[in-house]
Short mmCIF file of C-alpha atoms in Angstrom, two decimals:
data_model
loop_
_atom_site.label_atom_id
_atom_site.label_comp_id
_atom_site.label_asym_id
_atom_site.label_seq_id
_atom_site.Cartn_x
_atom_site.Cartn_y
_atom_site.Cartn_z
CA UNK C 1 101.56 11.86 -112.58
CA UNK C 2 105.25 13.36 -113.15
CA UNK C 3 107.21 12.96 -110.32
CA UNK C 4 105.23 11.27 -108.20
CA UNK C 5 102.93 8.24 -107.61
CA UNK C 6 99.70 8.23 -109.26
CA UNK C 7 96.60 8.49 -106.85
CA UNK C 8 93.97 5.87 -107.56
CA UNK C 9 90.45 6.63 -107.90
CA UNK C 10 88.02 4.88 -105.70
CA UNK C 11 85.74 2.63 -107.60
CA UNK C 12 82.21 3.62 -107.73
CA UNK C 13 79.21 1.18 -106.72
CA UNK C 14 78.13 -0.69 -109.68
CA UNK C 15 74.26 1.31 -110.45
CA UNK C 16 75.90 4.43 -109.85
CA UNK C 17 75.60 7.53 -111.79
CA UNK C 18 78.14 10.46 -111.02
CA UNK C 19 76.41 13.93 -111.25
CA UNK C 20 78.27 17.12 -112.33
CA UNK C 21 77.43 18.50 -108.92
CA UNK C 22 79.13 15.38 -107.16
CA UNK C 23 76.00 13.48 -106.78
CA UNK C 24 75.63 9.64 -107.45
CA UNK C 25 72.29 8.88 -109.12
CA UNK C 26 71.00 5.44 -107.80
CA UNK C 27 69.34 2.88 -110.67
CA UNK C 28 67.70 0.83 -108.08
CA UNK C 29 66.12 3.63 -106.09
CA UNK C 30 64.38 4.83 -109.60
CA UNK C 31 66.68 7.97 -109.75
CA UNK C 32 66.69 8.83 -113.73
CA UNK C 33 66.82 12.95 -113.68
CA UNK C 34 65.38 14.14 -116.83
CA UNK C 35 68.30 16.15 -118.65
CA UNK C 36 66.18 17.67 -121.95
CA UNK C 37 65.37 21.31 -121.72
CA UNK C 38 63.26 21.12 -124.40
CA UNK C 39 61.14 18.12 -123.06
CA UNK C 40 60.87 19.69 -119.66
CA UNK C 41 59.09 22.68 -121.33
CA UNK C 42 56.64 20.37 -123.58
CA UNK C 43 55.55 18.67 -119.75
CA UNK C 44 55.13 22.32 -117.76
CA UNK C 45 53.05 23.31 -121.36
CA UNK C 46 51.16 20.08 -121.70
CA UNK C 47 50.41 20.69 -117.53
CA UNK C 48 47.92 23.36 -118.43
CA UNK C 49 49.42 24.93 -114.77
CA UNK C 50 47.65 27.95 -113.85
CA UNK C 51 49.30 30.93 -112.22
CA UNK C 52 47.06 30.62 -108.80
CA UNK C 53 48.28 26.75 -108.95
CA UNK C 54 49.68 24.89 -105.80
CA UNK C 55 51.60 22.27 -107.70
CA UNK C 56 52.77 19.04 -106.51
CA UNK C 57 55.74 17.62 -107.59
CA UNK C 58 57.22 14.02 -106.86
CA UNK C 59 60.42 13.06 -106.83
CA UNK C 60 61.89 16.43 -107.89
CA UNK C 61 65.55 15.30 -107.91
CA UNK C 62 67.83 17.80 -108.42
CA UNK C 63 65.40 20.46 -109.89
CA UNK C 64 64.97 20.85 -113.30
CA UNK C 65 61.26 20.63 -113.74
CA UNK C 66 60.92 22.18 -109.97
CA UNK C 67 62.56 25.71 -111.98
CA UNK C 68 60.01 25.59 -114.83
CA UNK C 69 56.70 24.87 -112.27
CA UNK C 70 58.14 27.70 -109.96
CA UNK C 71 58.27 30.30 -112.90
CA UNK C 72 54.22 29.19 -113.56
CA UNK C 73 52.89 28.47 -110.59
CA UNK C 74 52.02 30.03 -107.22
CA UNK C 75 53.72 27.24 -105.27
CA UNK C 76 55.64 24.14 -105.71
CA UNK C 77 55.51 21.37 -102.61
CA UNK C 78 57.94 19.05 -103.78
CA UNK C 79 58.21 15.21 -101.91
CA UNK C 80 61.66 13.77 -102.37
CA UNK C 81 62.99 10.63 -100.46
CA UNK C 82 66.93 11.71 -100.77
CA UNK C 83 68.22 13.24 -98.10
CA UNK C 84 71.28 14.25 -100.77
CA UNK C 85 68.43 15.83 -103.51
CA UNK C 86 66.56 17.81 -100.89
CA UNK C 87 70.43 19.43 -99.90
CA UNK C 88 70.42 19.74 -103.41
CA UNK C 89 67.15 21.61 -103.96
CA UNK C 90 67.82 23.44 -101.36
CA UNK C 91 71.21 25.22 -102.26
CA UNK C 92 69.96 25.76 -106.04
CA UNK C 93 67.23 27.82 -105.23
CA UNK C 94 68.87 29.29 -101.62
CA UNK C 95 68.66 33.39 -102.44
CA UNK C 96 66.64 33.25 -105.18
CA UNK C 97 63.00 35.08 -106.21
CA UNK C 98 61.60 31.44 -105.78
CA UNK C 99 62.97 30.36 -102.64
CA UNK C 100 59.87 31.30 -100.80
CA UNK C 101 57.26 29.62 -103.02
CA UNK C 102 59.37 26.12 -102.41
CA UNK C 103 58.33 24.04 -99.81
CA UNK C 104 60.49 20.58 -99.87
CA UNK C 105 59.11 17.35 -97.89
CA UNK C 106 61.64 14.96 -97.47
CA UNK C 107 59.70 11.64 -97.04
CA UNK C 108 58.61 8.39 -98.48
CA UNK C 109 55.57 10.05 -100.85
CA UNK C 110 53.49 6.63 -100.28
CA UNK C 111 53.81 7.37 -96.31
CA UNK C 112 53.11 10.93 -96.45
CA UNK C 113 50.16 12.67 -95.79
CA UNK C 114 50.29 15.25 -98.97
CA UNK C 115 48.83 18.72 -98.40
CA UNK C 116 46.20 20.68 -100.52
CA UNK C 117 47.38 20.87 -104.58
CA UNK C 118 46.01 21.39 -107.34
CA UNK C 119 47.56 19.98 -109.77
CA UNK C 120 50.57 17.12 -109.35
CA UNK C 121 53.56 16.95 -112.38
CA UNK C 122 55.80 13.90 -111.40
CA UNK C 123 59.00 12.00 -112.51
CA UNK C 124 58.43 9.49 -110.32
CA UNK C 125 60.58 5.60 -109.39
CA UNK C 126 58.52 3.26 -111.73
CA UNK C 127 58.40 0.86 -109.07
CA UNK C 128 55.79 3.07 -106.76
CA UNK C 129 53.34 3.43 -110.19
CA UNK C 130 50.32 1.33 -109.17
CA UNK C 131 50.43 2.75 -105.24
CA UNK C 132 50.90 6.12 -106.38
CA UNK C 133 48.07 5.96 -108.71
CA UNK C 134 45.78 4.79 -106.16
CA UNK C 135 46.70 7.38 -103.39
CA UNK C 136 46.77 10.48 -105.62
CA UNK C 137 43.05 9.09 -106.63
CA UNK C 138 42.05 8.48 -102.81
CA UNK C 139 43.42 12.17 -101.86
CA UNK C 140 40.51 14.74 -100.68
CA UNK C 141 39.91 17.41 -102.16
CA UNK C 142 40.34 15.65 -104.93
CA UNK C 143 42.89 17.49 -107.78
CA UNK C 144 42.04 19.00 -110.63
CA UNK C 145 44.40 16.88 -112.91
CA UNK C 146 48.12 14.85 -112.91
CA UNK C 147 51.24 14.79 -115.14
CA UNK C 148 52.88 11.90 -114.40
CA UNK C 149 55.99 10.03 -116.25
CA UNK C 150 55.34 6.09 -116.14
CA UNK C 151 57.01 3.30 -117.90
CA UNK C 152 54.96 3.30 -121.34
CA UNK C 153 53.53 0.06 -121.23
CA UNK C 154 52.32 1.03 -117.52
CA UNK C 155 51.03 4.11 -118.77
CA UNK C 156 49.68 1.99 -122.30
CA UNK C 157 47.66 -0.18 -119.27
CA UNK C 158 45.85 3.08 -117.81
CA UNK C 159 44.94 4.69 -121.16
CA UNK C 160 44.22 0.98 -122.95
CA UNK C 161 40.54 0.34 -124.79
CA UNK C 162 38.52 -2.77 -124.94
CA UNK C 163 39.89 -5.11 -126.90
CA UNK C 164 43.56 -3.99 -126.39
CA UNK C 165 45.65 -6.42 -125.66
CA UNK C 166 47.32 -4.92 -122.18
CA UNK C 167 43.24 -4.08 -121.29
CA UNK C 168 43.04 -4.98 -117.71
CA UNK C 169 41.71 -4.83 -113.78
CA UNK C 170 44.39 -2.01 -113.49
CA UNK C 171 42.43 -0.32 -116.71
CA UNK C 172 38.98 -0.46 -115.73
CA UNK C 173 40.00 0.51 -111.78
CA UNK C 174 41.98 3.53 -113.08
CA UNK C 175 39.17 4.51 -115.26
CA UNK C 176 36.34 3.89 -112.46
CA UNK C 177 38.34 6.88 -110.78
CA UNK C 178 39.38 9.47 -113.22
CA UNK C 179 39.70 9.66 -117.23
CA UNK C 180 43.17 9.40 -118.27
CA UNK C 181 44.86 10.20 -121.80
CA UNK C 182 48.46 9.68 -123.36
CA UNK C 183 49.91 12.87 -123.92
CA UNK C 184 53.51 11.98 -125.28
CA UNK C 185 56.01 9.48 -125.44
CA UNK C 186 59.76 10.14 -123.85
CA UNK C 187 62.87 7.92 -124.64
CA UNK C 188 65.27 6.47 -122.76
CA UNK C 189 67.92 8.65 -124.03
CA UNK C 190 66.58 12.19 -122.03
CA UNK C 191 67.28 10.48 -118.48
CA UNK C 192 70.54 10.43 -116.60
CA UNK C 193 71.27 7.58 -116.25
CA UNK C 194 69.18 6.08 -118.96
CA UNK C 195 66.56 3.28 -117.59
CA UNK C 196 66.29 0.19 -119.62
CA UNK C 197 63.04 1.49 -120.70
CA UNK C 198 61.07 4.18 -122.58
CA UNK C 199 58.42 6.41 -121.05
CA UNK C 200 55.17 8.10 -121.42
CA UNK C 201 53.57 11.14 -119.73
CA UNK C 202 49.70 10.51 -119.16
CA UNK C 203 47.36 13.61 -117.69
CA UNK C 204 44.94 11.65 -114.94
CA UNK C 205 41.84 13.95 -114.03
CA UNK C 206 39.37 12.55 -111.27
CA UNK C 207 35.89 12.05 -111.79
CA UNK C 208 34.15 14.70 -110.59
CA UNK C 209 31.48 13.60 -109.61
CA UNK C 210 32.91 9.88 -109.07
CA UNK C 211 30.72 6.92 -109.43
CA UNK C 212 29.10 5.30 -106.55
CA UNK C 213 29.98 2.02 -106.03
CA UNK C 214 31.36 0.02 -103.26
CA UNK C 215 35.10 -0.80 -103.67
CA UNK C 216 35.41 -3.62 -102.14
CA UNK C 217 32.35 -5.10 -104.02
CA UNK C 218 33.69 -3.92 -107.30
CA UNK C 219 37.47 -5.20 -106.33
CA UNK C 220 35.67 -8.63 -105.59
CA UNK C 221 33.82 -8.26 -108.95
CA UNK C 222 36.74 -7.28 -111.23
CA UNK C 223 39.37 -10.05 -109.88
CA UNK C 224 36.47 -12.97 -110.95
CA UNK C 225 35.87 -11.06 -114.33
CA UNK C 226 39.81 -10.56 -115.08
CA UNK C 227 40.59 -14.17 -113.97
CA UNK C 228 40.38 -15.05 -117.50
CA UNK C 229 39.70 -11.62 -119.40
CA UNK C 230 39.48 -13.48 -122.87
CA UNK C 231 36.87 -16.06 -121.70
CA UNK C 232 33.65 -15.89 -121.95
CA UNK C 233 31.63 -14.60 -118.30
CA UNK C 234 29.09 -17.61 -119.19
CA UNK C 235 32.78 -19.66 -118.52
CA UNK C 236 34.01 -17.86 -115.57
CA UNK C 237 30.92 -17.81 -113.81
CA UNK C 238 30.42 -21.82 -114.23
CA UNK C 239 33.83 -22.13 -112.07
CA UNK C 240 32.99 -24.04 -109.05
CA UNK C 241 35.62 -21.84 -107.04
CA UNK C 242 33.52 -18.73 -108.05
CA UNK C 243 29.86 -20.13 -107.75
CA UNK C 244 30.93 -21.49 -104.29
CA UNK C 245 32.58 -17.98 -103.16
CA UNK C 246 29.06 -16.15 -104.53
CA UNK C 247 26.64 -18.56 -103.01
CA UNK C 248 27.88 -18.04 -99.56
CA UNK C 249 27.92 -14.66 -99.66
CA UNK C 250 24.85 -15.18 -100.76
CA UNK C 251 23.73 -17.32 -97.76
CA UNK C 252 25.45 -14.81 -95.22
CA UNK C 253 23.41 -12.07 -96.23
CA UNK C 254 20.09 -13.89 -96.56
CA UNK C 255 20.82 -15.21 -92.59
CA UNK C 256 21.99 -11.85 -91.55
CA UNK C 257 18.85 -9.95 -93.31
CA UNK C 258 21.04 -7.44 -94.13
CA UNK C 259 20.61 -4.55 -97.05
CA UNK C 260 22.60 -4.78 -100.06
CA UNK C 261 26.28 -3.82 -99.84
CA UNK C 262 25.51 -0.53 -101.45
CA UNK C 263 24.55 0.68 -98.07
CA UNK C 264 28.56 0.99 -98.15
CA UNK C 265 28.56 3.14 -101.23
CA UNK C 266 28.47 6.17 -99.10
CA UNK C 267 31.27 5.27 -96.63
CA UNK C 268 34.77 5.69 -97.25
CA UNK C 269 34.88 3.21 -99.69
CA UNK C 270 38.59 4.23 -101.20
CA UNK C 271 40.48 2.44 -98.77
CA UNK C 272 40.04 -0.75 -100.11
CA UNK C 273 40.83 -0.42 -104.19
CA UNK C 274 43.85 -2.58 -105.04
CA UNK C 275 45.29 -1.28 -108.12
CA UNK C 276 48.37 -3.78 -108.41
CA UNK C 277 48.52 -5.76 -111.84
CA UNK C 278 50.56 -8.24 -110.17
CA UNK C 279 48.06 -11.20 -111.66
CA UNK C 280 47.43 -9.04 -115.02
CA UNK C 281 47.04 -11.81 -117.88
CA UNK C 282 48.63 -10.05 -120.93
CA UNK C 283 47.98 -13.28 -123.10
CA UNK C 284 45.07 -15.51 -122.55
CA UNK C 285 44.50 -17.17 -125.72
CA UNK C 286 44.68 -21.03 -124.86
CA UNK C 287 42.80 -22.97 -122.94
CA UNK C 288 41.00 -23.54 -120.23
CA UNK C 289 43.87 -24.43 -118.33
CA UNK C 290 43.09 -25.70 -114.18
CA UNK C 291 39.68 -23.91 -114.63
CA UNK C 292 37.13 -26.10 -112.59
CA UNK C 293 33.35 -26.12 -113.94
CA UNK C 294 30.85 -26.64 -112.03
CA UNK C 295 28.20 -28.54 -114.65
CA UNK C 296 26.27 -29.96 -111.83
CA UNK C 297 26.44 -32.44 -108.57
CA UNK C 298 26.54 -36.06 -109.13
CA UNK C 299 23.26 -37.03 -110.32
CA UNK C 300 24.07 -34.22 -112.82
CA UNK C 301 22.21 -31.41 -111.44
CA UNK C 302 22.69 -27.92 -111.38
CA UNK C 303 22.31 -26.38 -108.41
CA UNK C 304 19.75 -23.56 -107.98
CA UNK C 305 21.45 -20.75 -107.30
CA UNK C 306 24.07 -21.58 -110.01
CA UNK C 307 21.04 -21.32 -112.40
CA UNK C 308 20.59 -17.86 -110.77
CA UNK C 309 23.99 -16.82 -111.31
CA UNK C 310 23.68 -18.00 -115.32
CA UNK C 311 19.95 -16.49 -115.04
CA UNK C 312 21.50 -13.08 -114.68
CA UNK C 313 24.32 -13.00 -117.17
CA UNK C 314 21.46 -14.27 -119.79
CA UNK C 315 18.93 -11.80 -119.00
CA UNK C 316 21.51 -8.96 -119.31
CA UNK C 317 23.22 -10.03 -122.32
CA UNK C 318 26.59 -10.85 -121.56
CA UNK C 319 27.19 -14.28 -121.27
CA UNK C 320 28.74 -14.63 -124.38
CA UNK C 321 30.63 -11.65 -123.76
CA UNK C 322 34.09 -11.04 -122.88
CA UNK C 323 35.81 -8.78 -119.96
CA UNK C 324 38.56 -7.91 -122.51
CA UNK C 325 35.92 -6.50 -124.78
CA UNK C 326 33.52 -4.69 -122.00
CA UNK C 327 33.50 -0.68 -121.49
CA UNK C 328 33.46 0.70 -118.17
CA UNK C 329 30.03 1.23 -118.31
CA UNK C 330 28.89 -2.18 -119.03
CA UNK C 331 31.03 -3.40 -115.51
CA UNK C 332 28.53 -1.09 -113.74
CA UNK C 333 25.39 -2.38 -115.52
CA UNK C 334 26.59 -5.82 -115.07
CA UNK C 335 27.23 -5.50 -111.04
CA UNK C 336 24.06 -3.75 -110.87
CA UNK C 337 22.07 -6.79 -112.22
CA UNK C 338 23.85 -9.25 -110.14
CA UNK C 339 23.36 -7.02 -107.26
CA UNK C 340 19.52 -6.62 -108.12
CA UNK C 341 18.95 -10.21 -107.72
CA UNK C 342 21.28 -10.00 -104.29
CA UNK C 343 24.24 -11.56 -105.80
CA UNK C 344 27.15 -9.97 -103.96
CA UNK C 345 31.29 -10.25 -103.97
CA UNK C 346 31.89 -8.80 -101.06
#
């Protein structure tokens, strides 16, 4: 500067975005603000939002999709962490026609008990997708449907097919709970700052009614099935690990004469789904590698209830079969047949 000394700008925080308002966008927090108009319309369309709607909205940053809901909807309950975005929301729509259909929760949204809503839209921190998946699916009364933004190959997971290659536990538990479809694809380039990767907005509707099976019993189910999801059952099921961890739950319900575990169907069974994909094989095309068989004792026997466990598998038709290739549907059969011969994984 002329005639004087030139001031020098404090440097910013590396993972810092500056916002026109004076706001510093966080990368590590998950804070990418969408900054298309035009997409922000396709969403609040695509939403199907009703005028009678109580929409909730996650991670509402500074507002832009929070104006479009609140010029459809009856009411917009929006759950941001920031203490700096709910300022924010809060002087943008201070004095306006909307200001009394906002309600703002500043909170953690996977420590928060959420209200009554009927339908959820959501930008949310990719790093919260598998927990927030499972507690939107656990909440009572359960939703009519949710809009969520996920990292595309987390949302490619949830909407995957047999025989797709990122077909997984996280798949088949997703799709036990609701049905879920891709409803379009968002680059990088319409966040500020831009994450490192591309998007996808999926619409999640729970089953209605669900299906009744114990959770825990199907959790225990789906991690032996997935342990090697392009291997045949007929394999998996020979494990020693697994025929050991079957036959004495096998053994502690025949000593404890106790019903089946489906008794449990009916209790609040939600409380136990894990939807991580923390041990999700994407490629399992070699071979058998550390995978123990049990092909008999020493004298070269198989054991009875091993024969059982095969027994079933044959009967029903899927020994040959593959948990990367199996519908929902065919999970449920197969759990019912093990069941029916009190086999149990919980």
């Amino acid at each position: 500067m002329a005639g004087g000394k030139t001031k020098k700008e404090k440097a910013r925080p590396a993972g810092h975005t500056p916002y026109q308002g004076g706001i510093s966008f966080h990368k590590s927090k998950g804070q990418h603000i969408l900054r298309n108009p035009l997409l922000v319309d396709s969403i609040v369309q695509k939403s199907g939002i009703k005028s009678t709607d109580v929409i909730l909205e996650i991670g509402p940053g500074t507002g832009n999709l929070t104006k479009k809901l609140l010029e459809v909807g009856k009411r917009v309950i929006a759950v941001e962490i920031d203490a700096r975005m709910v300022l924010e929301l809060q002087r943008r729509f201070q004095g306006t026609p909307h200001s009394n259909r906002l309600q703002v929760i500043q909170g953690d949204v996977l420590k928060t008990e959420l209200p009554y809503f009927d339908i959820c839209v959501a930008n949310i921190p990719y790093q919260i997708s598998s927990p927030l998946t499972f507690k939107l699916l656990k909440h009572q009364p359960a939703f009519r449907c949710a809009i969520i933004m996920f990292q595309r190959e987390f949302a490619m997971r949830l909407v995957a097919q047999p025989g797709d290659k990122l077909y997984c536990r996280l798949t088949v538990n997703t799709q036990l709970l609701s049905r879920v479809s891709h409803l379009l694809k968002v680059g990088r380039n319409n966040f500020r700052p831009p994450p490192k990767v591309d998007s996808s907005v999926v619409r999640i509707e729970p089953r209605k009614p669900p299906f009744e099976v114990n959770q825990k019993e199907w959790d225990g189910f789906l991690r032996i099935c997935f342990n090697r999801k392009n291997k045949t059952l007929g394999s998996i099921f020979r494990q020693k690990s697994v025929i050991n961890l079957l036959e004495k739950n096998y053994k502690t319900l025949q000593a404890l004469n106790l019903a089946p575990a489906q008794q449990g169907a009916s209790e609040d069974t939600n409380d136990v789904m894990d939807f991580s994909d923390e041990d999700i094989e994407m490629d399992d095309d070699g071979v058998d590698d550390g995978m123990e068989v049990e092909d008999g004792n020493a004298e070269g026997e198989v054991s009875e209830f091993k024969k059982k466990v095969l027994s079933v598998l044959k009967k029903a038709g899927f020994e040959g079969e593959r948990s990367s290739k199996l519908k929902l549907q065919q999970f449920l059969d197969l759990l019912s047949e093990f069941n029916k011969d009190g086999i149990h994984f919980s």
